CSV table of C-alpha atoms and ligand atoms in Angstrom, one decimal:
chain,number,residue,atom,x,y,z
A,9,MET,CA,-6.2,10.0,7.0
A,10,LEU,CA,-10.0,10.1,7.8
A,11,ARG,CA,-11.6,12.7,10.1
A,12,LYS,CA,-15.3,12.7,10.9
A,13,LEU,CA,-16.3,16.4,11.1
A,14,HIS,CA,-20.0,15.7,12.0
A,15,ALA,CA,-22.6,13.0,11.3
A,16,ASP,CA,-23.1,14.0,7.6
A,17,CYS,CA,-19.6,15.3,6.8
A,18,CYS,CA,-16.0,13.9,6.8
A,19,GLU,CA,-12.6,14.8,5.5
A,20,VAL,CA,-9.7,12.8,4.2
A,21,SER,CA,-6.1,13.9,3.6
A,22,THR,CA,-4.5,12.1,0.6
A,23,PRO,CA,-0.7,12.1,0.2
A,24,ALA,CA,1.6,12.2,-2.8
A,25,LYS,CA,4.2,9.5,-3.4
A,26,LEU,CA,7.7,9.2,-4.8
A,27,ASN,CA,9.1,6.1,-6.5
A,28,LEU,CA,12.6,5.3,-5.2
A,29,SER,CA,12.9,2.5,-7.8
A,30,LEU,CA,10.9,1.5,-10.8
A,31,GLU,CA,11.7,-1.4,-13.1
A,32,VAL,CA,9.6,-2.4,-16.1
A,33,SER,CA,10.1,-6.0,-17.1
A,34,ALA,CA,7.6,-6.9,-19.8
A,35,GLN,CA,4.5,-5.8,-21.6
A,36,ARG,CA,1.5,-8.0,-20.6
A,37,PRO,CA,-1.2,-9.4,-22.9
A,38,ASP,CA,-3.7,-6.9,-21.3
A,39,GLY,CA,-1.5,-4.0,-22.5
A,40,TYR,CA,-0.1,-3.1,-19.0
A,41,HIS,CA,3.5,-3.5,-18.1
A,42,GLU,CA,4.9,-5.8,-15.4
A,43,LEU,CA,6.4,-3.6,-12.8
A,44,GLU,CA,8.4,-3.7,-9.6
A,45,THR,CA,8.5,-0.3,-7.8
A,46,LEU,CA,9.3,0.9,-4.3
A,47,MET,CA,7.0,3.8,-3.4
A,48,VAL,CA,7.0,6.1,-0.3
A,49,THR,CA,4.2,8.5,0.7
A,50,ILE,CA,5.4,12.1,1.3
A,51,ASN,CA,3.9,15.0,3.2
A,52,VAL,CA,2.3,16.9,0.3
A,53,PHE,CA,-1.5,16.3,0.6
A,54,ASP,CA,-4.7,17.0,-1.2
A,55,THR,CA,-7.8,17.2,1.1
A,56,LEU,CA,-11.2,15.8,0.2
A,57,ARG,CA,-14.3,16.9,2.1
A,58,PHE,CA,-17.5,14.8,1.7
A,59,THR,CA,-20.9,16.2,2.6
A,60,GLN,CA,-24.1,14.1,2.5
A,61,ALA,CA,-26.4,15.1,-0.4
A,62,PRO,CA,-29.7,13.8,-1.8
A,63,ALA,CA,-29.6,10.4,-3.4
A,64,GLY,CA,-28.4,10.4,-7.0
A,65,HIS,CA,-26.5,13.7,-6.6
A,66,LEU,CA,-22.7,13.5,-7.2
A,67,GLY,CA,-21.2,17.0,-7.0
A,68,LEU,CA,-17.5,18.0,-7.2
A,69,CYS,CA,-15.9,21.4,-6.6
A,70,ASN,CA,-12.2,21.7,-7.2
A,71,HIS,CA,-10.3,24.3,-5.1
A,72,TRP,CA,-6.8,25.0,-6.4
A,73,CYS,CA,-4.6,25.7,-3.3
A,74,VAL,CA,-1.3,26.6,-5.1
A,75,SER,CA,-0.6,30.2,-6.2
A,76,ARG,CA,-0.5,31.1,-9.9
A,77,GLN,CA,3.3,31.8,-9.8
A,78,HIS,CA,3.9,28.1,-9.5
A,79,HIS,CA,3.4,27.2,-13.2
A,80,THR,CA,0.8,24.5,-12.5
A,81,THR,CA,-2.0,23.8,-14.9
A,82,PRO,CA,-5.3,23.9,-13.0
A,83,ASP,CA,-7.2,23.8,-16.3
A,84,SER,CA,-6.3,20.2,-16.9
A,85,LEU,CA,-7.9,19.0,-13.6
A,86,PRO,CA,-11.2,17.6,-14.8
A,87,THR,CA,-14.3,19.1,-13.1
A,88,GLY,CA,-16.7,16.4,-14.5
A,89,PRO,CA,-17.0,12.6,-14.6
A,90,ASP,CA,-13.3,12.2,-15.8
A,91,ASN,CA,-12.1,13.3,-12.4
A,92,LEU,CA,-10.9,10.2,-10.5
A,93,VAL,CA,-12.8,11.4,-7.5
A,94,LEU,CA,-16.2,11.1,-9.3
A,95,GLN,CA,-15.1,7.9,-11.0
A,96,ALA,CA,-14.5,6.4,-7.5
A,97,ALA,CA,-17.8,7.6,-6.2
A,98,SER,CA,-19.7,6.3,-9.2
A,99,LEU,CA,-17.9,2.9,-9.0
A,100,LEU,CA,-19.0,2.6,-5.3
A,101,LEU,CA,-22.6,3.4,-6.2
A,102,ARG,CA,-22.6,0.9,-9.1
A,103,THR,CA,-21.0,-2.0,-7.2
A,104,THR,CA,-22.9,-1.6,-3.9
A,105,GLY,CA,-26.3,-0.7,-5.5
A,106,VAL,CA,-27.0,1.8,-2.6
A,107,SER,CA,-28.9,4.9,-3.3
A,108,ARG,CA,-26.8,7.8,-1.9
A,109,GLY,CA,-25.5,11.2,-2.9
A,110,VAL,CA,-22.6,13.5,-1.9
A,111,ASP,CA,-21.0,16.9,-2.5
A,112,ILE,CA,-17.2,16.7,-2.7
A,113,ASP,CA,-14.8,19.5,-2.2
A,114,LEU,CA,-11.3,18.7,-3.5
A,115,PHE,CA,-8.5,21.0,-2.2
A,116,LYS,CA,-5.7,20.3,-4.7
A,117,ARG,CA,-2.1,20.8,-3.8
A,118,ILE,CA,-0.4,17.8,-5.4
A,119,PRO,CA,0.9,18.9,-8.9
A,120,LEU,CA,-0.8,17.2,-11.9
A,121,ALA,CA,0.9,14.9,-14.4
A,122,ALA,CA,3.9,14.9,-12.1
A,123,GLY,CA,4.6,11.2,-11.3
A,124,LEU,CA,3.3,12.0,-7.8
A,125,ALA,CA,0.0,10.0,-8.3
A,126,GLY,CA,-2.2,12.8,-7.0
A,127,GLY,CA,-5.2,11.4,-8.9
A,128,SER,CA,-4.8,7.9,-7.6
A,129,SER,CA,-4.4,9.1,-4.1
A,130,ASP,CA,-7.6,11.2,-4.4
A,131,ALA,CA,-9.4,8.1,-5.8
A,132,ALA,CA,-8.2,6.0,-2.7
A,133,GLY,CA,-9.3,8.8,-0.4
A,134,THR,CA,-12.7,8.9,-2.0
A,135,LEU,CA,-13.2,5.2,-1.5
A,136,VAL,CA,-12.2,5.5,2.2
A,137,GLY,CA,-14.3,8.7,2.8
A,138,LEU,CA,-17.5,7.5,1.1
A,139,ASN,CA,-17.2,4.0,2.7
A,140,SER,CA,-17.4,5.9,6.0
A,141,LEU,CA,-19.9,8.6,5.1
A,142,TRP,CA,-22.3,6.1,3.5
A,143,ASN,CA,-21.8,3.4,6.1
A,144,LEU,CA,-21.0,0.8,3.4
A,145,GLY,CA,-19.0,-1.5,5.7
A,146,LEU,CA,-16.6,-2.5,2.9
A,147,SER,CA,-13.3,-4.1,4.0
A,148,LEU,CA,-9.9,-2.8,3.0
A,149,SER,CA,-9.6,-5.7,0.6
A,150,ASP,CA,-12.9,-4.9,-1.0
A,151,LEU,CA,-11.8,-1.3,-1.4
A,152,SER,CA,-8.4,-2.4,-2.8
A,153,GLU,CA,-10.1,-4.6,-5.4
A,154,LEU,CA,-12.3,-1.6,-6.5
A,155,GLY,CA,-9.3,0.8,-6.3
A,156,ALA,CA,-7.3,-1.4,-8.7
A,157,ARG,CA,-10.0,-0.9,-11.3
A,158,LEU,CA,-9.5,2.8,-11.1
A,159,GLY,CA,-5.7,2.9,-11.3
A,160,SER,CA,-2.7,0.8,-10.6
A,161,ASP,CA,-1.4,3.1,-7.8
A,162,VAL,CA,-4.7,3.2,-5.9
A,163,PRO,CA,-4.2,0.0,-3.8
A,164,PHE,CA,-0.9,1.4,-2.5
A,165,PHE,CA,-2.6,4.4,-1.0
A,166,LEU,CA,-5.3,2.2,0.5
A,167,ALA,CA,-2.7,0.0,2.2
A,168,ALA,CA,-2.0,3.0,4.5
A,169,THR,CA,1.7,2.2,4.7
A,170,THR,CA,4.6,4.7,4.4
A,171,ALA,CA,6.5,2.5,2.0
A,172,ALA,CA,5.9,-0.6,-0.1
A,173,ILE,CA,7.2,-2.7,-3.0
A,174,CYS,CA,4.4,-2.7,-5.6
A,175,ARG,CA,4.4,-5.5,-8.2
A,176,GLY,CA,2.1,-6.8,-11.0
A,177,ARG,CA,0.9,-3.6,-12.7
A,178,GLY,CA,1.4,-2.0,-9.4
A,179,GLU,CA,-1.6,-3.4,-7.5
A,180,ILE,CA,0.2,-6.2,-5.5
A,181,ILE,CA,1.5,-4.5,-2.4
A,182,GLU,CA,4.2,-5.7,0.0
A,183,PRO,CA,4.5,-3.1,2.8
A,184,ILE,CA,8.1,-2.1,3.9
A,185,ARG,CA,8.9,-0.7,7.4
A,186,LEU,CA,11.2,2.3,7.2
A,187,THR,CA,13.6,2.6,10.2
A,188,THR,CA,14.3,6.3,9.6
A,189,SER,CA,12.5,9.3,8.0
A,190,LEU,CA,13.6,10.2,4.5
A,191,HIS,CA,14.0,13.8,3.5
A,192,PHE,CA,13.7,15.0,-0.1
A,193,VAL,CA,13.8,18.1,-2.2
A,194,VAL,CA,11.3,17.8,-5.1
A,195,VAL,CA,11.0,19.9,-8.2
A,196,LYS,CA,8.0,19.8,-10.5
A,197,PRO,CA,8.9,21.6,-13.7
A,198,ALA,CA,6.4,23.6,-15.7
A,199,ALA,CA,5.9,20.7,-18.2
A,200,GLY,CA,4.0,17.5,-17.3
A,201,LEU,CA,4.1,14.1,-19.0
A,202,SER,CA,1.3,11.6,-19.8
A,203,THR,CA,2.0,8.2,-18.1
A,204,ALA,CA,0.7,6.3,-21.1
A,205,GLN,CA,3.1,8.2,-23.5
A,206,VAL,CA,6.2,7.5,-21.3
A,207,PHE,CA,5.4,3.8,-21.1
A,208,GLN,CA,4.9,3.6,-24.9
A,209,ASN,CA,8.5,4.9,-25.3
A,210,CYS,CA,10.0,2.6,-22.7
A,211,GLN,CA,12.0,-0.5,-23.6
A,212,PRO,CA,11.3,-3.2,-20.9
A,213,ALA,CA,14.4,-4.6,-19.3
A,214,GLN,CA,15.9,-7.8,-20.6
A,215,VAL,CA,17.4,-8.5,-17.2
A,216,PRO,CA,15.3,-6.7,-14.6
A,217,ILE,CA,17.0,-4.8,-11.8
A,218,SER,CA,15.6,-6.0,-8.4
A,219,SER,CA,14.7,-3.6,-5.6
A,220,SER,CA,15.8,-6.0,-2.9
A,221,GLY,CA,19.2,-4.3,-2.3
A,222,LEU,CA,17.4,-0.9,-1.9
A,223,VAL,CA,15.0,-2.5,0.5
A,224,ARG,CA,17.9,-3.9,2.6
A,225,SER,CA,19.6,-0.5,2.7
A,226,LEU,CA,16.3,1.2,3.7
A,227,GLN,CA,15.7,-1.3,6.5
A,228,CYS,CA,19.1,-0.8,8.0
A,229,GLY,CA,18.9,3.0,7.6
A,230,ASP,CA,22.0,3.2,5.3
A,231,LEU,CA,21.0,6.4,3.5
A,232,GLY,CA,24.3,6.6,1.6
A,233,ARG,CA,23.6,3.2,0.0
A,234,VAL,CA,19.9,4.1,-0.6
A,235,GLY,CA,21.1,7.2,-2.6
A,236,LEU,CA,23.3,5.0,-4.8
A,237,GLN,CA,20.5,2.5,-5.5
A,238,LEU,CA,17.8,4.8,-6.7
A,239,PHE,CA,16.7,3.7,-10.2
A,240,ASN,CA,13.9,4.4,-12.6
A,241,ARG,CA,13.5,2.6,-16.0
A,242,LEU,CA,11.2,5.4,-17.2
A,243,GLY,CA,13.8,8.1,-16.7
A,244,ALA,CA,15.4,7.7,-20.2
A,245,PRO,CA,12.1,7.8,-22.2
A,246,ALA,CA,10.9,10.7,-20.1
A,247,GLU,CA,14.1,12.6,-20.9
A,248,LYS,CA,13.6,12.0,-24.6
A,249,LEU,CA,10.1,13.4,-24.4
A,250,CYS,CA,10.8,16.3,-22.1
A,251,ASP,CA,14.0,18.5,-22.0
A,252,GLN,CA,13.0,19.8,-18.6
A,253,VAL,CA,13.6,16.4,-17.1
A,254,SER,CA,17.1,16.1,-18.5
A,255,GLN,CA,17.9,19.7,-17.3
A,256,LEU,CA,16.8,18.7,-13.8
A,257,ARG,CA,19.0,15.6,-13.8
A,258,ASP,CA,22.0,17.9,-14.8
A,259,ARG,CA,21.1,20.3,-12.1
A,260,PHE,CA,20.7,17.6,-9.4
A,261,THR,CA,24.1,16.1,-10.4
A,262,ARG,CA,25.7,19.3,-9.2
A,263,LEU,CA,23.9,19.3,-5.8
A,264,PRO,CA,25.4,17.6,-2.6
A,265,VAL,CA,22.5,15.1,-2.3
A,266,LEU,CA,22.8,11.4,-1.5
A,267,GLY,CA,21.1,10.5,-4.8
A,268,HIS,CA,18.6,11.8,-7.2
A,269,LEU,CA,15.9,10.5,-9.5
A,270,MET,CA,12.7,11.2,-11.5
A,271,SER,CA,9.6,10.0,-9.8
A,272,GLY,CA,7.2,7.6,-11.6
A,273,SER,CA,6.6,8.6,-15.2
A,274,GLY,CA,7.7,12.2,-14.4
A,275,THR,CA,8.1,15.0,-14.6
A,276,SER,CA,8.9,15.6,-10.9
A,277,TYR,CA,12.5,15.1,-10.0
A,278,PHE,CA,13.8,14.6,-6.4
A,279,GLY,CA,17.0,14.5,-4.4
A,280,LEU,CA,17.5,12.4,-1.3
A,281,CYS,CA,18.9,14.7,1.4
A,282,HIS,CA,20.9,14.1,4.5
A,283,ASN,CA,18.3,15.7,6.8
A,284,SER,CA,15.4,18.1,6.8
A,285,GLN,CA,17.6,21.2,7.2
A,286,GLN,CA,19.5,20.3,4.0
A,287,ALA,CA,16.2,19.6,2.2
A,288,ARG,CA,14.9,23.1,3.2
A,289,GLN,CA,18.2,24.8,2.3
A,290,LEU,CA,18.4,23.1,-1.2
A,291,ALA,CA,14.7,24.0,-1.8
A,292,GLY,CA,15.5,27.6,-1.2
A,293,ARG,CA,18.4,27.5,-3.6
A,294,LEU,CA,16.3,25.7,-6.3
A,295,ARG,CA,13.4,28.1,-5.9
A,296,SER,CA,15.5,31.1,-6.7
A,297,THR,CA,16.9,29.6,-9.9
A,298,HIS,CA,14.3,27.1,-11.1
A,299,PRO,CA,10.9,27.7,-12.6
A,300,GLY,CA,8.2,25.3,-11.3
A,301,GLN,CA,7.2,24.1,-7.9
A,302,VAL,CA,9.8,23.2,-5.3
A,303,PHE,CA,9.0,21.3,-2.1
A,304,ALA,CA,11.1,20.2,0.9
A,305,VAL,CA,9.3,17.1,2.0
A,306,GLN,CA,9.7,14.0,4.2
A,307,SER,CA,8.3,10.5,4.1
A,308,CYS,CA,5.0,10.2,6.0
A,309,VAL,CA,5.3,8.7,9.5
B,12,ATP,P1,1.0,8.7,-11.8
B,12,ATP,O1,2.3,8.9,-11.0
B,12,ATP,O2,0.1,7.7,-11.1
B,12,ATP,O3,1.3,8.3,-13.2
B,12,ATP,P2,0.6,11.5,-12.2
B,12,ATP,O4,1.1,12.2,-11.0
B,12,ATP,O5,1.6,11.5,-13.3
B,12,ATP,O6,0.2,10.0,-11.7
B,12,ATP,P3,-2.0,12.6,-12.0
B,12,ATP,O7,-1.8,14.1,-11.7
B,12,ATP,O8,-2.4,11.8,-10.8
B,12,ATP,O9,-0.7,12.0,-12.7
B,12,ATP,O10,-3.1,12.4,-13.0
B,12,ATP,C1,-2.9,12.4,-14.4
B,12,ATP,C2,-4.1,13.0,-15.1
B,12,ATP,O11,-5.3,12.5,-14.6
B,12,ATP,C3,-4.2,14.5,-14.8
B,12,ATP,O12,-3.4,15.3,-15.7
B,12,ATP,C4,-5.7,14.8,-15.0
B,12,ATP,O13,-6.1,15.1,-16.3
B,12,ATP,C5,-6.4,13.5,-14.7
B,12,ATP,N1,-7.1,13.5,-13.3
B,12,ATP,C6,-8.3,13.0,-13.1
B,12,ATP,N2,-8.7,13.2,-11.9
B,12,ATP,C7,-7.7,13.7,-11.2
B,12,ATP,C8,-7.5,14.1,-9.9
B,12,ATP,N3,-8.4,14.0,-8.9
B,12,ATP,N4,-6.3,14.7,-9.6
B,12,ATP,C9,-5.3,14.8,-10.5
B,12,ATP,N5,-5.5,14.4,-11.8
B,12,ATP,C10,-6.6,13.9,-12.2
């Protein structure tokens, strides 16, 4: 994940994730929902480059690495203090009290508002990158505690595991060891969805569905059963808010995949494939008929 380029510059690659299950069991007094979600990192990456700068200077330059034909919305990627990269850098300065500066180049490939957690992954990458560049000496558990303040998915990316069950509001991580690579075809339609809006429209489960069966199937490499156990409580509210998600569900129902699901709070939709060849072949088919971005991906190793 972290590469030192030279003494005053380093680079971090930050992956996207897919949720293979996501249950919402209750709204908490703090306004968050109680979750149980199984997440896997996939090989679509943003890259962050950190270059030492005079103390007090926090610079960010976004580079959009996806061509215009892909219906993404580069305009909604904040360039200022709302960007999670700058929020992570500011939080590190505030909590450690050090006097440092940095110029950050963000090479963006993970689609926005897609349920792929690109922003959270960038925030995790920034904590790791600046901890190294600025020689802060913070432990993984320190970084994780800071990460949870920036977003519920951030600790997952800091855990540096391919897969994990995430509980609480998502910040309590139980790593899962995958016995086999997972191959997916992923479609990000033109529309995006706001995570907050999808949760507002979600009815928490009376009897929550546990991810333990899915974990067992993953651990014994039974992909057929994994496909049958994919589940997302946020799918129904997302479909109500966005036609493109229900259209994708219909489309995937007619594809020969092992199972299919919306990731996170949408709008990305994925199919679990038999192997990499099938993922590439289905991506080709979907690209020719479907507007949006289409990826053939696999779980990170
Ligand atoms: P999640 O699955 O965690 O809900 P998401 O994939 O739906 O995440 P992101 O693209 O990570 O959503 O972020 C949502 C919003 O956060 C974006 O639309 C954007 O306005 C804002 N944002 C701030 N910083 C970043 C960043 N570095 N990368 C992406 N989005 C960012």
